[in-house]
Coordinates of C-alpha atoms and ligand atoms in Angstrom, one line a residue:
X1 CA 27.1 68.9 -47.7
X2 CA 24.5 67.3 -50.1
X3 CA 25.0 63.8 -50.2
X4 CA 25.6 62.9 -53.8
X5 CA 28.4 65.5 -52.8
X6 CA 29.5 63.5 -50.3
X7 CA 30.1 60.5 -52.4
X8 CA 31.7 62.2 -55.3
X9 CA 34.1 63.4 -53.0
X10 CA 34.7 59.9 -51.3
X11 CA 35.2 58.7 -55.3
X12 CA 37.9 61.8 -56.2
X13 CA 39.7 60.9 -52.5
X14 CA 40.1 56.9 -53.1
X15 CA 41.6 57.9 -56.3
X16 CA 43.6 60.4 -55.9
X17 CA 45.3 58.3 -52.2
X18 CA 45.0 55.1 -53.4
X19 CA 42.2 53.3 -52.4
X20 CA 40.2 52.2 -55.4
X21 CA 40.7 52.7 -58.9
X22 CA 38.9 52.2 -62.0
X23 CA 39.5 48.6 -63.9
X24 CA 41.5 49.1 -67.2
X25 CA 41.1 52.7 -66.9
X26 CA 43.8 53.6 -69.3
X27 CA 41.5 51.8 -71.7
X28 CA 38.5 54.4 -70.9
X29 CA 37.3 51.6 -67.9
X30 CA 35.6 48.6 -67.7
X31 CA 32.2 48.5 -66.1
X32 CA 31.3 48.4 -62.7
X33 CA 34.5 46.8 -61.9
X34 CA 37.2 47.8 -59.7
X35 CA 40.9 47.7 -58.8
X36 CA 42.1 48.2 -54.7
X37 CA 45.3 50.5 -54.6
X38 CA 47.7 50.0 -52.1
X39 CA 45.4 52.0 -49.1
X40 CA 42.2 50.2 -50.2
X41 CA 44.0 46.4 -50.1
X42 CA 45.0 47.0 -46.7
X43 CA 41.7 48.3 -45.4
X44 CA 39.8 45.6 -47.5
X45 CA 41.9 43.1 -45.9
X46 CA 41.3 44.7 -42.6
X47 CA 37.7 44.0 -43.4
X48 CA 38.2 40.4 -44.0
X49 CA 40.6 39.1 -41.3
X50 CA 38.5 40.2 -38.7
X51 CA 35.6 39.2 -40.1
X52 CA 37.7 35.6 -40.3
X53 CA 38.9 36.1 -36.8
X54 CA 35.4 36.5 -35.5
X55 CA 33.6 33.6 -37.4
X56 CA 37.0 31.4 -37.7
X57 CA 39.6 31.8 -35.3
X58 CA 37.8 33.4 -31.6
X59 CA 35.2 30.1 -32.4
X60 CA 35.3 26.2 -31.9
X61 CA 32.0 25.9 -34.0
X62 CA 33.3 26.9 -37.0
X63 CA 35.8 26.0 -39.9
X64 CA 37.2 27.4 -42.3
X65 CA 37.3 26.6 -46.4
X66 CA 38.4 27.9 -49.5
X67 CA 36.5 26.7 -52.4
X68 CA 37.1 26.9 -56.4
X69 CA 35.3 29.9 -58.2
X70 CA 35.0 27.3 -61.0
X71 CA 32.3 24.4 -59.8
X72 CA 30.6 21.7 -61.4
X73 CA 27.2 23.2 -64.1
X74 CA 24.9 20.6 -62.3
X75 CA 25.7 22.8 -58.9
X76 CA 24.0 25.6 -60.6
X77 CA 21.1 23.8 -61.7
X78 CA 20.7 22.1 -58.1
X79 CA 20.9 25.8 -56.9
X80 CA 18.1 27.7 -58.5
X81 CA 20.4 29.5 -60.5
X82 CA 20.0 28.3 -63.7
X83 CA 16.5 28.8 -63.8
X84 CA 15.6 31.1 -61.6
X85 CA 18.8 33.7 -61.2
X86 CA 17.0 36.2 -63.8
X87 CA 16.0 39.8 -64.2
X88 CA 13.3 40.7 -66.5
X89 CA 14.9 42.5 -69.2
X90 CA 14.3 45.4 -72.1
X91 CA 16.3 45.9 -75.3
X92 CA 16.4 49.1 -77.1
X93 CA 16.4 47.8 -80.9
X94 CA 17.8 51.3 -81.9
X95 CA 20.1 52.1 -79.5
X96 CA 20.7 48.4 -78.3
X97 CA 20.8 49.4 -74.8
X98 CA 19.3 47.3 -71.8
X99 CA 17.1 48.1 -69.5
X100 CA 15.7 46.3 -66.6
X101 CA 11.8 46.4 -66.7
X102 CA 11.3 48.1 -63.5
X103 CA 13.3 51.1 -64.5
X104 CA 11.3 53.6 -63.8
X105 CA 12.6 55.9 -66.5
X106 CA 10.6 53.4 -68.8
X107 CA 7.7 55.2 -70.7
X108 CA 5.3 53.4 -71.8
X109 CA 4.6 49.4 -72.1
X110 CA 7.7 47.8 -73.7
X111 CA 6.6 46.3 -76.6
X112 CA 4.3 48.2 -77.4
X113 CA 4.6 51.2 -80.0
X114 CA 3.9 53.8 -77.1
X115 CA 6.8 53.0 -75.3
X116 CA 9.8 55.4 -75.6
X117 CA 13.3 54.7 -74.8
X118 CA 14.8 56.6 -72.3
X119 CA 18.5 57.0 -73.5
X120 CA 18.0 57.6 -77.5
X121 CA 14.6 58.5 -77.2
X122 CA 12.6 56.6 -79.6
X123 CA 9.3 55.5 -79.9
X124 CA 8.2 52.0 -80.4
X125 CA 11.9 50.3 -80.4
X126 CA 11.1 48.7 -76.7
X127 CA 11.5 45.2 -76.9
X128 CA 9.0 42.8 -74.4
X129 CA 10.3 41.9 -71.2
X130 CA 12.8 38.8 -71.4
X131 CA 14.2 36.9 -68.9
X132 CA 18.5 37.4 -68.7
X133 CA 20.4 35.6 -65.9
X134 CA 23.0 37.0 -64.0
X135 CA 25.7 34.1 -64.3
X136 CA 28.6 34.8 -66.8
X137 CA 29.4 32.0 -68.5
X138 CA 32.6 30.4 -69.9
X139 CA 33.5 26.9 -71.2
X140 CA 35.8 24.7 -69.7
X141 CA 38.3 23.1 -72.3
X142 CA 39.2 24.0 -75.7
X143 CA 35.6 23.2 -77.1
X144 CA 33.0 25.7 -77.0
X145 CA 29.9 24.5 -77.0
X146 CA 27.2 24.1 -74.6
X147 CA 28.3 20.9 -73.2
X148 CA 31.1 22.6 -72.0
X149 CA 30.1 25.7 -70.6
X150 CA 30.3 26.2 -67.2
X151 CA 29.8 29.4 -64.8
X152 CA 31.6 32.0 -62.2
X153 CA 30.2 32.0 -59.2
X154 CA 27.4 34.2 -58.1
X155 CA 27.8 32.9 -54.7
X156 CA 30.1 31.1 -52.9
X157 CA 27.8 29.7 -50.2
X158 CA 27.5 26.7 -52.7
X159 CA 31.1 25.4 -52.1
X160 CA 30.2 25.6 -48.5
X161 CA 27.1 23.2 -49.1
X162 CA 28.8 20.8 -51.7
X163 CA 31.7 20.3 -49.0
X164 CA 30.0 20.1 -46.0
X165 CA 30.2 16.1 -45.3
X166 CA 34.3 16.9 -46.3
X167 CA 34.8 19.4 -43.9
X168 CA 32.3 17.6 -41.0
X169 CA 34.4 14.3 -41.5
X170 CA 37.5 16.0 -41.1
X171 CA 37.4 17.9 -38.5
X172 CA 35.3 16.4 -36.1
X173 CA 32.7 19.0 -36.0
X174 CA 29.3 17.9 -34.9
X175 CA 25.5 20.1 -35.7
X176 CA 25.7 22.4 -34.7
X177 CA 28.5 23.9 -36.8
X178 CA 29.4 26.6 -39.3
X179 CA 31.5 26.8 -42.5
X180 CA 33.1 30.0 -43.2
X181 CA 34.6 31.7 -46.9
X182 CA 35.7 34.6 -48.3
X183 CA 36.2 34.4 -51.8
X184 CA 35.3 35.9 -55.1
X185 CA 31.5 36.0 -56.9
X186 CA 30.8 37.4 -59.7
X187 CA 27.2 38.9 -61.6
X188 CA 26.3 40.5 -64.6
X189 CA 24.8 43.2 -63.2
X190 CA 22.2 45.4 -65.0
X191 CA 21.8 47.9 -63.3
X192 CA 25.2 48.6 -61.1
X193 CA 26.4 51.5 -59.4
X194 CA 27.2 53.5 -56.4
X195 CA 31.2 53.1 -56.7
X196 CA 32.2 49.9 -55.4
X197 CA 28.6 49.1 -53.5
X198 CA 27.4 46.8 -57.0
X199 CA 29.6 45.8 -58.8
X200 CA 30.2 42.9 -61.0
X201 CA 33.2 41.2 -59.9
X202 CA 33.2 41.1 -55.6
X203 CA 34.3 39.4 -53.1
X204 CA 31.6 38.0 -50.4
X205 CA 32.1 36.9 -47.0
X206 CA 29.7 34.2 -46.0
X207 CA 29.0 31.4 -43.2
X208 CA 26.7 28.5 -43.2
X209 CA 26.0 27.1 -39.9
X210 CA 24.3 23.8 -40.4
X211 CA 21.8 22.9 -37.1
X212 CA 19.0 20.3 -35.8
X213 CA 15.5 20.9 -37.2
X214 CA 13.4 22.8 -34.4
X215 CA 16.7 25.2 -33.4
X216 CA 17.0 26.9 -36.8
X217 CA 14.8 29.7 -35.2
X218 CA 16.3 30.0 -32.7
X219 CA 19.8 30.1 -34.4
X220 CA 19.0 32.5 -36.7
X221 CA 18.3 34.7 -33.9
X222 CA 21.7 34.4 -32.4
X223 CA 23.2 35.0 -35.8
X224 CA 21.1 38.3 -35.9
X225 CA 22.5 39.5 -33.2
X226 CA 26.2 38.8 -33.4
X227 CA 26.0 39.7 -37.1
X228 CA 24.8 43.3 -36.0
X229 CA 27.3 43.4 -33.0
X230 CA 29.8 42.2 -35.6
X231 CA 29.0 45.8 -38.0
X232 CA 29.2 47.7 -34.8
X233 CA 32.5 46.4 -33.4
X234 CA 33.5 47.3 -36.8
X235 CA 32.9 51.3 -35.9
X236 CA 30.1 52.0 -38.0
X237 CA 27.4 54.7 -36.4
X238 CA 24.7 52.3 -34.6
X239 CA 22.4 55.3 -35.5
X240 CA 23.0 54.4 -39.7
X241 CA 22.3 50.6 -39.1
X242 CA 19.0 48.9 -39.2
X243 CA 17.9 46.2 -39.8
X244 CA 15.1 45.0 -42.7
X245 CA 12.6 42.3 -42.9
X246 CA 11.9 40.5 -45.9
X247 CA 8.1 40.4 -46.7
X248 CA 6.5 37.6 -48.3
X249 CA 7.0 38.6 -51.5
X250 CA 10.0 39.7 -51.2
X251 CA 12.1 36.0 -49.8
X252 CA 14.7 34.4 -52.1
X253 CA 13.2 31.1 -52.9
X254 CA 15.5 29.6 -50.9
X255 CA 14.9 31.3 -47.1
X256 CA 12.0 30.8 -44.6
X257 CA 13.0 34.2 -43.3
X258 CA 15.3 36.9 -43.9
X259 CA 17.0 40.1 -42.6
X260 CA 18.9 42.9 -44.3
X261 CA 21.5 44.9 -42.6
X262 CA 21.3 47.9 -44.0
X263 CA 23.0 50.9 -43.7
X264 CA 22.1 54.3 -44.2
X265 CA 24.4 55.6 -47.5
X266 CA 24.4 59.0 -48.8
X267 CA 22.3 57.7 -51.7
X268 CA 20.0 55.7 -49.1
X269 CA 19.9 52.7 -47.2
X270 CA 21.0 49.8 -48.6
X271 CA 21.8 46.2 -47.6
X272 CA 25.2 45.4 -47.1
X273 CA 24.3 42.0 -45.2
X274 CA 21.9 39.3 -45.3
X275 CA 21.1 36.9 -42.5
X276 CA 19.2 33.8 -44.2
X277 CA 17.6 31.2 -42.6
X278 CA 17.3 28.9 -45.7
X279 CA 15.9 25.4 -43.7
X280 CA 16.5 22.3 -45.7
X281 CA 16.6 23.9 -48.9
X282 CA 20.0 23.2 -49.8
X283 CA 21.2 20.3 -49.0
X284 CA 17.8 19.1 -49.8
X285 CA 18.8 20.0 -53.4
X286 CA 21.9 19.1 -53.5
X287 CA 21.1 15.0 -52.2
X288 CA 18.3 15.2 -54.7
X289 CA 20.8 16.2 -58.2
X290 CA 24.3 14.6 -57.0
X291 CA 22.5 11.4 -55.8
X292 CA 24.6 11.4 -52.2
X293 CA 22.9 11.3 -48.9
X294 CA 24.2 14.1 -47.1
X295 CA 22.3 13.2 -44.3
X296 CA 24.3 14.1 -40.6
X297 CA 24.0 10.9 -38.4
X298 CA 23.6 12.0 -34.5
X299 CA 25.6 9.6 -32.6
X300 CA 24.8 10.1 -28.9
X301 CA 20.6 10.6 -30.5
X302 CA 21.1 7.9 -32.5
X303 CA 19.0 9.5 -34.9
X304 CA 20.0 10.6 -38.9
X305 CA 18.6 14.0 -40.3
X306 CA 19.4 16.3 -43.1
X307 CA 20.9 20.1 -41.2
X308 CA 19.1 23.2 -41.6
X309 CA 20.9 25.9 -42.7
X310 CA 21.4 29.8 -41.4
X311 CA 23.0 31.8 -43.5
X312 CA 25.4 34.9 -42.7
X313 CA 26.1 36.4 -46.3
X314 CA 28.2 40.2 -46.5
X315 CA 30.2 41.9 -49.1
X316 CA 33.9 42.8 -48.6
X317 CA 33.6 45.3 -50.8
X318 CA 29.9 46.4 -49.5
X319 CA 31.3 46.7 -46.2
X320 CA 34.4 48.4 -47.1
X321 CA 32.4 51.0 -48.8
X322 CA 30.6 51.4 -45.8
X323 CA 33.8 51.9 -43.7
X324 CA 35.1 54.2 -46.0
X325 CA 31.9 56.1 -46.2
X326 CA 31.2 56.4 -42.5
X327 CA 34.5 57.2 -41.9
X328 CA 34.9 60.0 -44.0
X329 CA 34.4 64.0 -42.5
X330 CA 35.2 67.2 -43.3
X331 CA 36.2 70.3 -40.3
X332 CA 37.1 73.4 -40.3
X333 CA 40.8 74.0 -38.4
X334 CA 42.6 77.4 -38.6
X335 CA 40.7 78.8 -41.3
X336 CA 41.3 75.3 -43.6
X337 CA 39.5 72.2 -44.2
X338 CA 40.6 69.0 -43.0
X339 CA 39.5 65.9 -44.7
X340 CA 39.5 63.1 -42.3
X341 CA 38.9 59.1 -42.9
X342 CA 38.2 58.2 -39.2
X343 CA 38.5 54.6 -39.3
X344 CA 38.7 52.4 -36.1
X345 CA 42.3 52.0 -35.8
X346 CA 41.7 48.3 -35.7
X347 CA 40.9 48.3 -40.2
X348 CA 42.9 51.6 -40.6
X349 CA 45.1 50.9 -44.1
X350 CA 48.2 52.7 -42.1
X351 CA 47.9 52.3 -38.4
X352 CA 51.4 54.6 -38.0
X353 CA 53.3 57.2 -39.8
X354 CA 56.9 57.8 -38.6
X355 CA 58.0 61.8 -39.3
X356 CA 61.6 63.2 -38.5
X357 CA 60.6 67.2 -37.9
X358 CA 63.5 68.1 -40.0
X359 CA 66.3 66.2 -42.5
X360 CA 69.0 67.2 -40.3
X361 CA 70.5 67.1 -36.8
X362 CA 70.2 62.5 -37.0
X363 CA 66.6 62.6 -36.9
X364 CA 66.0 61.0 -40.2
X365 CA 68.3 58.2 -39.2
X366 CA 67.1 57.7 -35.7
X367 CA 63.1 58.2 -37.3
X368 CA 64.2 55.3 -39.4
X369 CA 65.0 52.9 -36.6
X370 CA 62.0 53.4 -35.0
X371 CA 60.1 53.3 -38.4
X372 CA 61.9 49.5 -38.8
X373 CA 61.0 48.4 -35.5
X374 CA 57.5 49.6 -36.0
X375 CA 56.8 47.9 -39.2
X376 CA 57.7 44.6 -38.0
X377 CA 54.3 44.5 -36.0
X378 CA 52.5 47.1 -38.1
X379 CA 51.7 48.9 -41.3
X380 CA 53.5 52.4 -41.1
X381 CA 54.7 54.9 -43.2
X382 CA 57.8 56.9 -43.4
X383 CA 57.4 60.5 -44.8
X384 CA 60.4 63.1 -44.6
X385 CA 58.9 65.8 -46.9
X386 CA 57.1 68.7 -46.5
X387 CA 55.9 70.9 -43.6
X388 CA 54.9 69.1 -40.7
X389 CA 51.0 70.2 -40.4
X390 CA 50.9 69.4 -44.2
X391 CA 52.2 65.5 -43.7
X392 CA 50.1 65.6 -40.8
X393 CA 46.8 66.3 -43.3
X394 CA 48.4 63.5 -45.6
X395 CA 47.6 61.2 -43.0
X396 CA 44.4 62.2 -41.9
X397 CA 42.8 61.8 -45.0
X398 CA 44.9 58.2 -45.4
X399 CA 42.9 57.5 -42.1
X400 CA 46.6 56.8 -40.1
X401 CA 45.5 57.0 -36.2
X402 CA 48.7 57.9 -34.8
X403 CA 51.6 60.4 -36.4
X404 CA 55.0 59.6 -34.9
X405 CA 57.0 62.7 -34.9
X406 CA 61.1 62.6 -34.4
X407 CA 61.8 65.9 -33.1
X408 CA 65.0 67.4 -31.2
X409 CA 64.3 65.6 -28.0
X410 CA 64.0 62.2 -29.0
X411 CA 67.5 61.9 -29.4
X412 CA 68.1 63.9 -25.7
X413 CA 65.3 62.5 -23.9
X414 CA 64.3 59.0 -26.1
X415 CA 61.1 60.8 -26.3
X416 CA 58.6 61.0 -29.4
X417 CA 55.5 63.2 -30.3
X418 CA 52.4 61.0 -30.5
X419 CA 49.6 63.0 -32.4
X420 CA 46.0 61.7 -32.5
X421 CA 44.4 61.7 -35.8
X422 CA 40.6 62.5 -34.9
X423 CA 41.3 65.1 -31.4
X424 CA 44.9 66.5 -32.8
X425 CA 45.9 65.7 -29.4
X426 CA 49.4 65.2 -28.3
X427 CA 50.8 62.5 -26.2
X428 CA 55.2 62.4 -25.6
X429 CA 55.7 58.4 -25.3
X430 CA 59.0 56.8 -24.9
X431 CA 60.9 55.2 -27.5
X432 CA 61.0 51.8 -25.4
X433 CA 57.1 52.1 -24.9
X434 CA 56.0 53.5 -28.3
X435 CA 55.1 49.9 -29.7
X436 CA 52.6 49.0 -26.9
X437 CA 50.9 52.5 -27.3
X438 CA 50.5 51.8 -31.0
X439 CA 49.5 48.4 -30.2
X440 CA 46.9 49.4 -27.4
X441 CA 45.5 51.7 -29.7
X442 CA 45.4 49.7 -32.8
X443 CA 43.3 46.4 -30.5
X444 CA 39.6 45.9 -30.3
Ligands
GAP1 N1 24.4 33.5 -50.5 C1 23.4 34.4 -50.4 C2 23.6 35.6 -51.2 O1 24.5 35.7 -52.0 P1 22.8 38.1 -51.6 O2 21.9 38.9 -50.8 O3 22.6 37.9 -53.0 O4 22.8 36.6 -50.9 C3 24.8 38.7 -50.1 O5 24.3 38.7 -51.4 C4 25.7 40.0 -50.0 O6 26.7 40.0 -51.0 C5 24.9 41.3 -50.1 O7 24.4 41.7 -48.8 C6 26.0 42.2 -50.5 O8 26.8 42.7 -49.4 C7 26.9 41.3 -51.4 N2 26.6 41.5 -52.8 C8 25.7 40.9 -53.5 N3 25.7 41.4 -54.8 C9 26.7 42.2 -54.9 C10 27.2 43.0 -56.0 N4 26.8 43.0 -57.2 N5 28.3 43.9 -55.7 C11 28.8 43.9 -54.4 N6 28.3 43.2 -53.4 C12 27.3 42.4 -53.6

């Protein structure tokens, strides 16, 4: 399968079950921004609670927070991003489209009258290069005007630094310690694309772990490793992970060093996470525009110092892209193809589908009960119509691990048929053990 195939198939199937749809599409669509459907919530939110159970919950170093999109301007300024959170820019003055200046489908030097544009083809309508940053604006209050304009978000690692003496003094955390979110950014995106991979509304999950000068090395280290063991737990092929260095020339202003975890999409490989080790920089910054010390006083060293800071930065929706994309695979069974999403059970939208065989004889009612005990603990699915092998492909290509059929002997013999998404297999459980064998499948 080619792979631009491969992803316009993965686009057609999220549609057309459920997992991601255009925004305001019945409006022609807004760009680069998307909607979850009811599959793609539940596997994004897979995504994120056990990315919030690994950082948050399973650790005693780390809190958790949940800052406003909306933050003071001055944060921005103190950031970087004011000034520096640009991409060199071309206007076409006859068709008014934008271009970034390292498009390569550029001809020509803009700005000068050889240089053609590569949409309407004209000649000489290539503006210079100009600087655009990638902050949407709004104002705050019903005057607008430049005093009140304030920005969403690009980040949210800056409510993390602007709260960190909040969250140290309140929950007695000492360095080292992390901060953990998961919230909303947003960027006005040039040049997005690749479904849901760059987009200008997402949602990023990142964790600041604040440490002694001299460890940050060593730290961000650690963080490389349990950030990769993290995307592997996850499911995703070790072989399409790597990892990538920045070069010199490459580092945000902010980092002393940085990796990429990248993975290997069918349009190439691409970052979906960036470990950061950013040093001082921050709440460097942030003492030198607010005026407050945020200075962390050692009490058993008796000494005061400001934190380094790693950074652990992923997108939810990057990541759930990946899932989707690694999970998804075509076979050939009985002379017809089946289209599978083989998720690890663990971030699978639907972890069970309840089926009576046939509408008759009490199985509906009896596939029912076991459907309501089910959902109690999990996310299932009851589906009475159509042929059995056909509700069976329903659910492969929902990604549903286990298929719970009703059949004549459950009501005999308080029996049901387990079937196994990715071997087909069939297992008979009883009806007093089927909720452990869907929970034993579903852990890890
Ligand atoms: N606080 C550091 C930071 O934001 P970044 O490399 O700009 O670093 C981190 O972004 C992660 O956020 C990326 O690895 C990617 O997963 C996600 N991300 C960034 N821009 C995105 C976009 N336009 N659409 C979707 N995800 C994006």
């Amino acid at each position: 399968m080619a792979d631009t195939t491969v992803m316009d198939k993965l686009v057609s199937l999220c549609k057309r079950r459920g997992f991601v749809f255009q925004s305001s599409e019945i409006y022609g669509g807004l760009g680069s921004v998307w909607d979850y459907g009811p599959l793609g919530v539940e596997l994004k939110r897979n995504v994120k609670e056990r990315w919030w159970r690994s950082m948050v919950h399973e650790r005693d170093d780390i809190e958790g927070l949940d800052a406003a999109i909306l933050m003071h301007p001055r944060v921005w300024e103190a950031s970087g991003h004011v000034s520096g959170f640009t991409d060199p820019l071309v206007d076409c003055r006859q068709c008014k489209n934008r271009f970034r200046a390292d498009d390569p489908r550029l001809k020509g030097t803009p700005g000068q009258p050889d240089a053609q544009c590569p949409v309407c083809g004209s000649r000489g309508t290539l503006t210079e290069p100009r600087l655009f940053n990638l902050m949407f604006k709004t104002f705050m209050g019903p005057v607008e005007e430049q005093a009140a304009v304030i920005y969403l978000r690009p980040e949210t690692a800056q409510g993390i630094y602007v709260n960190y003496l909040n969250v140290l003094q309140g929950s007695r955390q000492r360095v080292p310690f992390g901060i953990a979110q998961v919230g909303k950014a947003f960027r006005n995106e040039i040049t997005p694309g690749n479904f849901i991979f760059r987009t200008r509304e997402f949602e990023q999950m990142e964790m600041q772990f604040f440490v002694k000068p001299g460890t940050d090395a060593e730290w961000f280290e650690r963080w490389r490793e349990w950030r990769m063991g993290w995307h592997h737990a996850l499911g995703l092929s070790p072989a399409k992970l790597r990892w990538h260095e920045h070069g010199a020339g490459e580092l945000a202003h902010y980092a002393r060093a940085a990796y990429d975890i990248e993975y290997e999409f069918p349009f190439g490989w691409n970052e979906i996470e960036g470990i950061h080790n950013r040093g001082d920089f921050d709440l460097g910054r942030h003492q030198e525009h607010s005026g407050k010390k945020l200075e962390y006083f050692d009490q058993a060293a008796n000494e005061r110092y400001l934190p380094l800071i790693v950074e652990t930065s992923a997108g939810a929706d990057r990541v759930t892209l990946t899932v989707l994309v690694d999970a998804y695979r075509e076979e050939q069974v009985e002379g017809e193809t089946r289209v599978v999403l083989g998720f690890h059970p663990g971030v699978a939208p639907i972890k069970a589908a309840v089926l009576p065989l046939v509408k008759k004889d009490g199985m509906p009612e009896l596939a029912r009960r076991v459907y309501d005990d089910l959902r109690r603990r999990f996310k299932c699915f009851y589906d009475d119509s159509g042929a059995i092998g056909r509700r069976y492909r329903r659910m492969d290509e929902a990604g549903t691990p286990f298929c719970i059929t009703i059949d004549g002997d459950t009501t005999t013999a308080q029996t049901v048929t387990v079937r196994h998404r990715d071997s087909m297999a069939q297992d008979r459980v009883g009806l007093d053990a089927l909720a452990e064998f869907v929970a034993r499948g579903v852990a890890g």
